[in-house]
Coordinates of C-alpha atoms in Angstrom, one line a residue:
X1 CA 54.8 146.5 127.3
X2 CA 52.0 145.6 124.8
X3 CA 49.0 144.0 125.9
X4 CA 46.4 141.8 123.2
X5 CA 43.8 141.3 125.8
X6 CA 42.6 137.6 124.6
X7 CA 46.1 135.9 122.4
X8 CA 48.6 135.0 121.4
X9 CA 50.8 136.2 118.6
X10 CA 52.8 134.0 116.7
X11 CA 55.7 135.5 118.2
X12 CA 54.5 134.7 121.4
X13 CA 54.0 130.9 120.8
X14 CA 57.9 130.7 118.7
X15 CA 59.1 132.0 122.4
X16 CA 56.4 130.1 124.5
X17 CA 58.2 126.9 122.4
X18 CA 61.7 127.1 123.8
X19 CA 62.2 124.8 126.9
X20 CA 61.9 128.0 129.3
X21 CA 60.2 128.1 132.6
X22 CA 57.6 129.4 133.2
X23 CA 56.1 130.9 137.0
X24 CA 52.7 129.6 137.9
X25 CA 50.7 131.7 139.9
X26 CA 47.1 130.7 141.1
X27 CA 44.6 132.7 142.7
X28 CA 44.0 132.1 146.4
X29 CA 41.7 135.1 147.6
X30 CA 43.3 137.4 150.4
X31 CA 46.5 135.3 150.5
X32 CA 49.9 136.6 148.3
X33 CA 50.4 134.3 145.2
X34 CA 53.2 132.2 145.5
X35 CA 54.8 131.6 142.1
X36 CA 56.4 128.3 141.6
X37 CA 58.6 127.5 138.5
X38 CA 57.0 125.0 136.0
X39 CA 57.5 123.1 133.1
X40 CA 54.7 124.2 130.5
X41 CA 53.7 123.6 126.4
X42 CA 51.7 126.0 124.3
X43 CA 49.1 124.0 122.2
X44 CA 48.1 124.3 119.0
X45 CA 44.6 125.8 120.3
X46 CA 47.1 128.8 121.8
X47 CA 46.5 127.7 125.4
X48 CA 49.1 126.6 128.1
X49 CA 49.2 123.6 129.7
X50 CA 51.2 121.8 132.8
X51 CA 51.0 119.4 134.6
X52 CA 50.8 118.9 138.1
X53 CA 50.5 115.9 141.0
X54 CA 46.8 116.0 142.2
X55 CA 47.4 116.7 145.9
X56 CA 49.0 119.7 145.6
X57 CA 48.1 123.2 146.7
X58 CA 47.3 125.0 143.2
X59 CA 45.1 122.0 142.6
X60 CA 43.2 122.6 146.0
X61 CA 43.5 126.3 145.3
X62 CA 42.3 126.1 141.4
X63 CA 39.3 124.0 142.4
X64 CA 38.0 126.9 144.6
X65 CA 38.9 129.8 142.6
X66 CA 39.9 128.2 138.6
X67 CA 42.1 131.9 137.9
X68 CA 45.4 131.1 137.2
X69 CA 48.5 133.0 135.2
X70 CA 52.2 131.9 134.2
X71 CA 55.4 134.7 133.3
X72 CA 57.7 132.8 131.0
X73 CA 60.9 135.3 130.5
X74 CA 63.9 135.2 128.2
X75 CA 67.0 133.8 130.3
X76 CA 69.9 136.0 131.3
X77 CA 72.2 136.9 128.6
X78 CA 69.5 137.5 125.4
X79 CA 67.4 140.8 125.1
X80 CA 64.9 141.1 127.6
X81 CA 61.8 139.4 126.8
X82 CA 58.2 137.9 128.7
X83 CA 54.8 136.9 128.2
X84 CA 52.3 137.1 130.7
X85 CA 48.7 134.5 130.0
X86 CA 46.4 135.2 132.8
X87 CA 43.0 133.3 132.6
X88 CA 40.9 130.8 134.1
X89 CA 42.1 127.1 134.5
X90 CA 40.9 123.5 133.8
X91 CA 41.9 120.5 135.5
X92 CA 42.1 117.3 134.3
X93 CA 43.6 113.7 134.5
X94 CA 43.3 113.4 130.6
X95 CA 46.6 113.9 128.8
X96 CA 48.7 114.5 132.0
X97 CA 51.0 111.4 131.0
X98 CA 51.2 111.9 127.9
X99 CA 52.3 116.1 128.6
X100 CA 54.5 114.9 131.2
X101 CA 56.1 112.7 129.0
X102 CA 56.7 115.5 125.9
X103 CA 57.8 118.0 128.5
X104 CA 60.4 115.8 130.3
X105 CA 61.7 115.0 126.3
X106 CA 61.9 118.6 125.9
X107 CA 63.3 119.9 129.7
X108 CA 66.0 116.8 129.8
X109 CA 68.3 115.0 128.0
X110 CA 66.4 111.5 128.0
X111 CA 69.6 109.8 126.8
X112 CA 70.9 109.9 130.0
X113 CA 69.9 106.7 132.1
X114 CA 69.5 108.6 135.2
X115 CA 66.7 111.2 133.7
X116 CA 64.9 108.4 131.7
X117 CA 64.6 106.4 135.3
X118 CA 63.3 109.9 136.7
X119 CA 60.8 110.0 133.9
X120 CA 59.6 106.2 134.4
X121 CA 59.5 106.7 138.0
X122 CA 57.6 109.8 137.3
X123 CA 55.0 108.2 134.7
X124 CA 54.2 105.4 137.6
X125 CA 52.6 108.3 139.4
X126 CA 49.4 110.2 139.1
X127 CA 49.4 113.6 137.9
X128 CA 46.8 116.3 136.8
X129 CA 46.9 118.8 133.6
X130 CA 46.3 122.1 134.2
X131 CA 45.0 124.1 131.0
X132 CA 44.8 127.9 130.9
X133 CA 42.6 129.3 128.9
X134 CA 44.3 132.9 127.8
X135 CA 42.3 136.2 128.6
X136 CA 44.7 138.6 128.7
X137 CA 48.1 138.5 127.4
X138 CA 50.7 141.0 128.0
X139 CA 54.1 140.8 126.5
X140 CA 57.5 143.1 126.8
X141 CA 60.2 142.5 124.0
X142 CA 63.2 145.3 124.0

């Protein structure tokens, strides 16, 4: 395990690139996180964004305490692999459409009639982005 206490390498970001999930944790004080698969995108600034619906817990949770990380690992069948980006958060409306919609192009085939109606049935909604603003990266590659 190697750890670059505030980024990511460029290896990092060509793996953080692949439509893998990723497992959102958020701090919540004496309570055990409770990681919850998400989709995610690594921007161009090296920070991770997601997006999320605005009455949800990690929202509630992220407005009290803003620390938040995300574990993105290589799927069964390649060498093992994972990146860990722990930092604190920002939460916004801006963009969240727009990240939904670039995430459900890269998660899902939008071809197919019955994901492009989940994604239009999605966009009517109103959803949150979540940045995360890296502080400490750790990685394993074997």
């Amino acid at each position: 395990m190697s750890t670059d206490a505030h980024s990511l390498t460029t290896e990092d970001i060509e793996f953080l690139e692949r439509p893998l999930y990723g497992f959102l944790s958020v701090a919540s004080g004496p309570t055990p996180p409770q990681p919850r698969p998400v989709w995610f995108e690594v921007t161009t600034e090296a920070t991770i964004q997601l997006f999320t619906a605005p009455d949800s817990v990690k929202v509630s949770r992220l407005r009290s305490d803003p620390r938040a990380s995300i574990v993105v690992a290589a799927p069964v069948g390649e060498r093992e692999r994972w990146v860990s980006v722990a930092g604190h958060t920002t939460v916004s409306p801006d963009g969240a459409h727009d990240l939904l919609s670039r995430l459900a192009a890269r998660y899902w085939d939008l071809d197919d009639e019955g994901r492009a109606g989940d994604l239009a049935e999605m966009l009517a909604g109103e959803w949150l982005r979540i940045t995360i603003e890296p502080e400490t990266v750790r990685r394993y590659m074997m």
